[in-house]
């Protein structure tokens, strides 16, 4: 048998062992799965790939330190590849180590600026740190990479809503509906818009009752008064406000009131 033929047979055998290891892991037999991966490595399987399999297996059985050790071995073998670093970001994040996750994610992005998966993880890491501005910045970068991905606009809307930036939240939710490629997400955006309207309508009505200055400003120029207080109602919200206050059609704008 030629050496090349022998190598090819060994490679096929090693890949078969890796598949067997995955099956054993799915059955919950982690010790046998780990031993099978080690056999595959001795049989000539790619060591980097084997260490990634070991890391995944150790993570499955909640051995974070062992998973990280396997990933470090993989990185030592091929430091230019990013998938081991990506898995590190995921483990750091799941382990509550947001600072380490941010650092590792930025390391990946310096090598692979268009890595969408890591940017998504980075958004969550910033949120875990309470850094909403940085999370928004990364979401803006994701929107630039995928302007028609409704989930990015939806997450931006959620952040704006948390920051009580009603106009920007409304714009982002409306963008989700406009894109329309994810029917379930579009429905959730519509529901979120209705909630935004309800929250703001309660505040507007409270101000009209309790704040004489706002009441005068509102009845003098409703649109200006709403914008000055940074309210942003959808078309449906404006219709509801008209009905509650029994205003004439011209007393409020028909278009959503937005601010920037």
Short mmCIF file of C-alpha atoms in Angstrom, two decimals:
data_model
loop_
_atom_site.label_atom_id
_atom_site.label_comp_id
_atom_site.label_asym_id
_atom_site.label_seq_id
_atom_site.Cartn_x
_atom_site.Cartn_y
_atom_site.Cartn_z
CA UNK A 1 0.00 0.00 0.00
CA UNK A 2 1.35 3.39 -0.94
CA UNK A 3 1.97 5.94 1.82
CA UNK A 4 -0.61 8.30 0.31
CA UNK A 5 -3.21 5.52 0.32
CA UNK A 6 -2.35 4.65 3.92
CA UNK A 7 -2.70 8.31 4.91
CA UNK A 8 -6.06 8.56 3.18
CA UNK A 9 -7.34 5.46 4.99
CA UNK A 10 -6.09 6.83 8.32
CA UNK A 11 -7.85 10.11 7.66
CA UNK A 12 -11.13 8.38 6.86
CA UNK A 13 -10.74 6.28 10.03
CA UNK A 14 -10.01 9.38 12.12
CA UNK A 15 -13.07 11.19 10.77
CA UNK A 16 -15.17 8.13 11.56
CA UNK A 17 -13.90 8.22 15.13
CA UNK A 18 -14.88 11.89 15.44
CA UNK A 19 -18.40 11.07 14.22
CA UNK A 20 -18.52 8.22 16.72
CA UNK A 21 -17.44 10.59 19.48
CA UNK A 22 -20.28 12.96 18.60
CA UNK A 23 -22.78 10.11 18.79
CA UNK A 24 -21.42 9.02 22.18
CA UNK A 25 -21.68 12.59 23.46
CA UNK A 26 -25.28 12.81 22.27
CA UNK A 27 -25.97 9.66 24.30
CA UNK A 28 -24.39 11.29 27.35
CA UNK A 29 -21.38 8.96 27.44
CA UNK A 30 -18.81 11.75 27.76
CA UNK A 31 -15.84 9.67 29.01
CA UNK A 32 -16.11 7.33 26.01
CA UNK A 33 -16.58 10.28 23.67
CA UNK A 34 -13.45 11.96 25.02
CA UNK A 35 -11.44 8.75 24.72
CA UNK A 36 -12.64 8.34 21.13
CA UNK A 37 -11.55 11.89 20.23
CA UNK A 38 -8.11 11.14 21.67
CA UNK A 39 -7.98 7.97 19.56
CA UNK A 40 -8.89 10.03 16.51
CA UNK A 41 -6.05 12.43 17.30
CA UNK A 42 -3.57 9.53 17.52
CA UNK A 43 -4.96 8.21 14.24
CA UNK A 44 -4.02 11.36 12.38
CA UNK A 45 -7.09 13.57 12.72
CA UNK A 46 -6.46 17.30 12.58
CA UNK A 47 -5.40 18.25 16.12
CA UNK A 48 -6.97 21.69 15.95
CA UNK A 49 -10.32 20.14 15.04
CA UNK A 50 -9.93 17.53 17.77
CA UNK A 51 -9.33 20.17 20.41
CA UNK A 52 -12.44 22.02 19.25
CA UNK A 53 -14.39 18.78 19.67
CA UNK A 54 -12.90 18.29 23.14
CA UNK A 55 -13.83 21.85 24.08
CA UNK A 56 -17.41 21.36 22.91
CA UNK A 57 -17.65 18.07 24.80
CA UNK A 58 -16.24 19.53 28.02
CA UNK A 59 -18.59 22.51 27.72
CA UNK A 60 -21.53 20.14 27.25
CA UNK A 61 -20.73 18.51 30.56
CA UNK A 62 -20.26 21.92 32.19
CA UNK A 63 -16.49 21.72 32.60
CA UNK A 64 -15.70 25.29 31.59
CA UNK A 65 -12.04 25.20 32.68
CA UNK A 66 -11.36 22.02 30.71
CA UNK A 67 -13.11 23.50 27.67
CA UNK A 68 -10.98 26.65 27.88
CA UNK A 69 -7.80 24.55 28.19
CA UNK A 70 -8.68 22.64 25.03
CA UNK A 71 -9.36 25.90 23.19
CA UNK A 72 -5.99 27.29 24.29
CA UNK A 73 -4.31 24.15 22.91
CA UNK A 74 -6.13 24.72 19.62
CA UNK A 75 -5.03 28.36 19.50
CA UNK A 76 -1.41 27.36 20.14
CA UNK A 77 -1.59 25.09 17.11
CA UNK A 78 -3.25 27.61 14.75
CA UNK A 79 -3.31 31.10 16.27
CA UNK A 80 -4.51 32.69 13.00
CA UNK A 81 -7.85 30.86 13.06
CA UNK A 82 -10.76 32.50 14.84
CA UNK A 83 -13.26 29.73 15.62
CA UNK A 84 -11.52 28.74 18.88
CA UNK A 85 -11.53 32.39 19.93
CA UNK A 86 -15.23 32.59 19.04
CA UNK A 87 -15.99 29.64 21.31
CA UNK A 88 -14.03 31.37 24.08
CA UNK A 89 -16.27 34.43 23.75
CA UNK A 90 -19.32 32.20 24.07
CA UNK A 91 -17.98 30.44 27.19
CA UNK A 92 -16.88 33.68 28.85
CA UNK A 93 -20.32 35.13 28.22
CA UNK A 94 -22.17 32.10 29.53
CA UNK A 95 -19.89 32.05 32.59
CA UNK A 96 -20.73 35.64 33.47
CA UNK A 97 -17.28 36.99 32.55
CA UNK A 98 -18.49 39.86 30.39
CA UNK A 99 -15.23 41.83 30.48
CA UNK A 100 -13.24 38.83 29.24
CA UNK A 101 -15.89 38.20 26.58
CA UNK A 102 -15.57 41.79 25.31
CA UNK A 103 -11.78 41.55 25.20
CA UNK A 104 -11.82 38.23 23.34
CA UNK A 105 -14.53 39.40 20.92
CA UNK A 106 -12.53 42.51 20.05
CA UNK A 107 -9.52 40.29 19.44
CA UNK A 108 -11.53 38.27 16.91
CA UNK A 109 -12.91 41.37 15.22
CA UNK A 110 -9.44 42.81 14.72
CA UNK A 111 -8.68 39.70 12.66
CA UNK A 112 -12.13 39.26 11.13
CA UNK A 113 -14.02 42.59 11.04
CA UNK A 114 -17.07 41.11 9.31
CA UNK A 115 -17.63 38.35 11.86
CA UNK A 116 -21.36 38.63 12.53
CA UNK A 117 -21.57 35.85 15.11
CA UNK A 118 -18.99 37.48 17.37
CA UNK A 119 -20.63 40.89 17.01
CA UNK A 120 -23.89 39.39 18.22
CA UNK A 121 -22.11 37.93 21.24
CA UNK A 122 -20.40 41.28 21.80
CA UNK A 123 -23.77 43.04 21.96
CA UNK A 124 -24.83 40.69 24.75
CA UNK A 125 -21.50 41.15 26.56
CA UNK A 126 -21.93 44.94 26.54
CA UNK A 127 -25.50 44.54 27.81
CA UNK A 128 -24.28 42.30 30.62
CA UNK A 129 -21.85 45.06 31.58
CA UNK A 130 -24.66 47.62 31.49
CA UNK A 131 -22.96 49.49 28.65
CA UNK A 132 -25.96 50.34 26.49
CA UNK A 133 -24.10 52.88 24.34
CA UNK A 134 -21.49 50.31 23.30
CA UNK A 135 -24.21 47.73 22.63
CA UNK A 136 -25.95 50.25 20.35
CA UNK A 137 -22.68 50.97 18.57
CA UNK A 138 -22.16 47.27 17.79
CA UNK A 139 -25.79 46.95 16.69
CA UNK A 140 -25.23 49.86 14.31
CA UNK A 141 -22.27 47.94 12.89
CA UNK A 142 -24.47 44.86 12.46
CA UNK A 143 -27.10 46.96 10.68
CA UNK A 144 -24.37 48.25 8.35
CA UNK A 145 -23.40 44.63 7.56
CA UNK A 146 -27.01 43.46 7.20
CA UNK A 147 -29.37 46.42 6.73
CA UNK A 148 -32.34 44.18 5.96
CA UNK A 149 -31.92 41.86 8.95
CA UNK A 150 -34.98 42.71 11.05
CA UNK A 151 -33.58 41.24 14.27
CA UNK A 152 -30.88 43.93 14.44
CA UNK A 153 -33.45 46.71 14.17
CA UNK A 154 -35.63 44.94 16.73
CA UNK A 155 -32.78 44.76 19.25
CA UNK A 156 -31.97 48.43 18.63
CA UNK A 157 -35.61 49.30 19.28
CA UNK A 158 -35.55 47.37 22.56
CA UNK A 159 -32.46 49.26 23.70
CA UNK A 160 -33.93 52.62 22.73
CA UNK A 161 -37.10 51.71 24.60
CA UNK A 162 -35.09 50.82 27.71
CA UNK A 163 -33.36 54.20 27.44
CA UNK A 164 -36.80 55.87 27.03
CA UNK A 165 -35.80 57.24 23.64
CA UNK A 166 -39.31 56.74 22.34
CA UNK A 167 -38.85 58.23 18.87
CA UNK A 168 -35.81 56.17 18.01
CA UNK A 169 -37.49 53.06 19.41
CA UNK A 170 -40.56 53.71 17.27
CA UNK A 171 -38.45 54.23 14.13
CA UNK A 172 -36.62 50.93 14.69
CA UNK A 173 -39.80 48.96 15.41
CA UNK A 174 -41.43 50.44 12.31
CA UNK A 175 -38.36 49.37 10.31
CA UNK A 176 -38.88 45.77 11.46
CA UNK A 177 -42.47 45.91 10.23
CA UNK A 178 -41.40 47.56 6.97
CA UNK A 179 -38.80 44.89 6.20
CA UNK A 180 -41.45 42.23 6.84
CA UNK A 181 -39.30 39.17 6.15
CA UNK A 182 -39.96 37.71 9.59
CA UNK A 183 -43.69 37.64 10.22
CA UNK A 184 -43.39 36.65 13.88
CA UNK A 185 -40.85 39.39 14.59
CA UNK A 186 -42.97 41.95 12.73
CA UNK A 187 -45.94 40.99 14.91
CA UNK A 188 -43.81 41.39 18.04
CA UNK A 189 -42.72 44.82 16.77
CA UNK A 190 -46.36 45.83 16.29
CA UNK A 191 -47.14 44.69 19.82
CA UNK A 192 -44.13 46.65 21.11
CA UNK A 193 -45.35 49.78 19.31
CA UNK A 194 -48.74 49.40 20.99
CA UNK A 195 -46.99 49.10 24.38
CA UNK A 196 -44.92 52.20 23.61
CA UNK A 197 -48.10 54.10 22.83
CA UNK A 198 -49.77 52.92 26.05
CA UNK A 199 -46.80 53.95 28.20
CA UNK A 200 -46.62 57.37 26.59
CA UNK A 201 -50.35 58.01 26.53
CA UNK A 202 -50.47 57.46 30.29
CA UNK A 203 -47.63 59.95 30.73
CA UNK A 204 -49.16 62.52 28.38
CA UNK A 205 -52.55 62.35 30.10
CA UNK A 206 -50.92 62.58 33.53
CA UNK A 207 -49.02 65.71 32.45
CA UNK A 208 -52.16 67.28 31.02
CA UNK A 209 -53.94 66.79 34.35
CA UNK A 210 -51.05 67.60 36.73
CA UNK A 211 -48.79 70.03 34.86
CA UNK A 212 -50.49 73.39 34.04
CA UNK A 213 -47.56 74.52 31.87
CA UNK A 214 -47.66 71.38 29.74
CA UNK A 215 -51.45 71.61 29.53
CA UNK A 216 -51.24 75.16 28.16
CA UNK A 217 -48.46 74.21 25.74
CA UNK A 218 -50.34 71.12 24.60
CA UNK A 219 -53.59 72.89 23.78
CA UNK A 220 -51.68 75.75 22.13
CA UNK A 221 -49.55 73.48 19.92
CA UNK A 222 -49.96 69.75 20.64
CA UNK A 223 -47.25 68.56 18.26
CA UNK A 224 -44.66 70.97 19.63
CA UNK A 225 -45.55 70.08 23.21
CA UNK A 226 -45.16 66.36 22.53
CA UNK A 227 -41.84 66.81 20.76
CA UNK A 228 -40.44 69.05 23.50
CA UNK A 229 -41.20 66.36 26.09
CA UNK A 230 -39.68 63.76 23.72
CA UNK A 231 -42.86 61.77 23.20
CA UNK A 232 -43.24 59.77 20.00
CA UNK A 233 -46.65 58.30 19.26
CA UNK A 234 -47.53 56.06 16.36
CA UNK A 235 -50.45 56.88 14.08
CA UNK A 236 -52.66 54.57 16.15
CA UNK A 237 -51.45 56.25 19.33
CA UNK A 238 -52.38 59.68 17.98
CA UNK A 239 -55.85 58.44 17.03
CA UNK A 240 -56.32 57.10 20.56
CA UNK A 241 -55.15 60.38 22.10
CA UNK A 242 -57.61 62.31 19.92
CA UNK A 243 -60.43 60.03 20.99
CA UNK A 244 -59.60 60.26 24.69
CA UNK A 245 -59.36 64.05 24.65
CA UNK A 246 -62.17 64.43 22.11
CA UNK A 247 -60.00 66.61 19.92
CA UNK A 248 -60.86 67.71 16.41
CA UNK A 249 -58.95 65.96 13.60
CA UNK A 250 -56.74 68.99 13.00
CA UNK A 251 -55.73 69.37 16.64
CA UNK A 252 -53.10 66.64 16.38
CA UNK A 253 -50.89 65.58 13.46
CA UNK A 254 -51.85 62.47 11.55
CA UNK A 255 -48.26 61.37 11.10
CA UNK A 256 -46.30 59.80 13.99
CA UNK A 257 -44.54 62.47 16.05
CA UNK A 258 -40.83 61.63 16.07
CA UNK A 259 -37.77 63.30 17.42
CA UNK A 260 -34.03 62.72 17.00
#
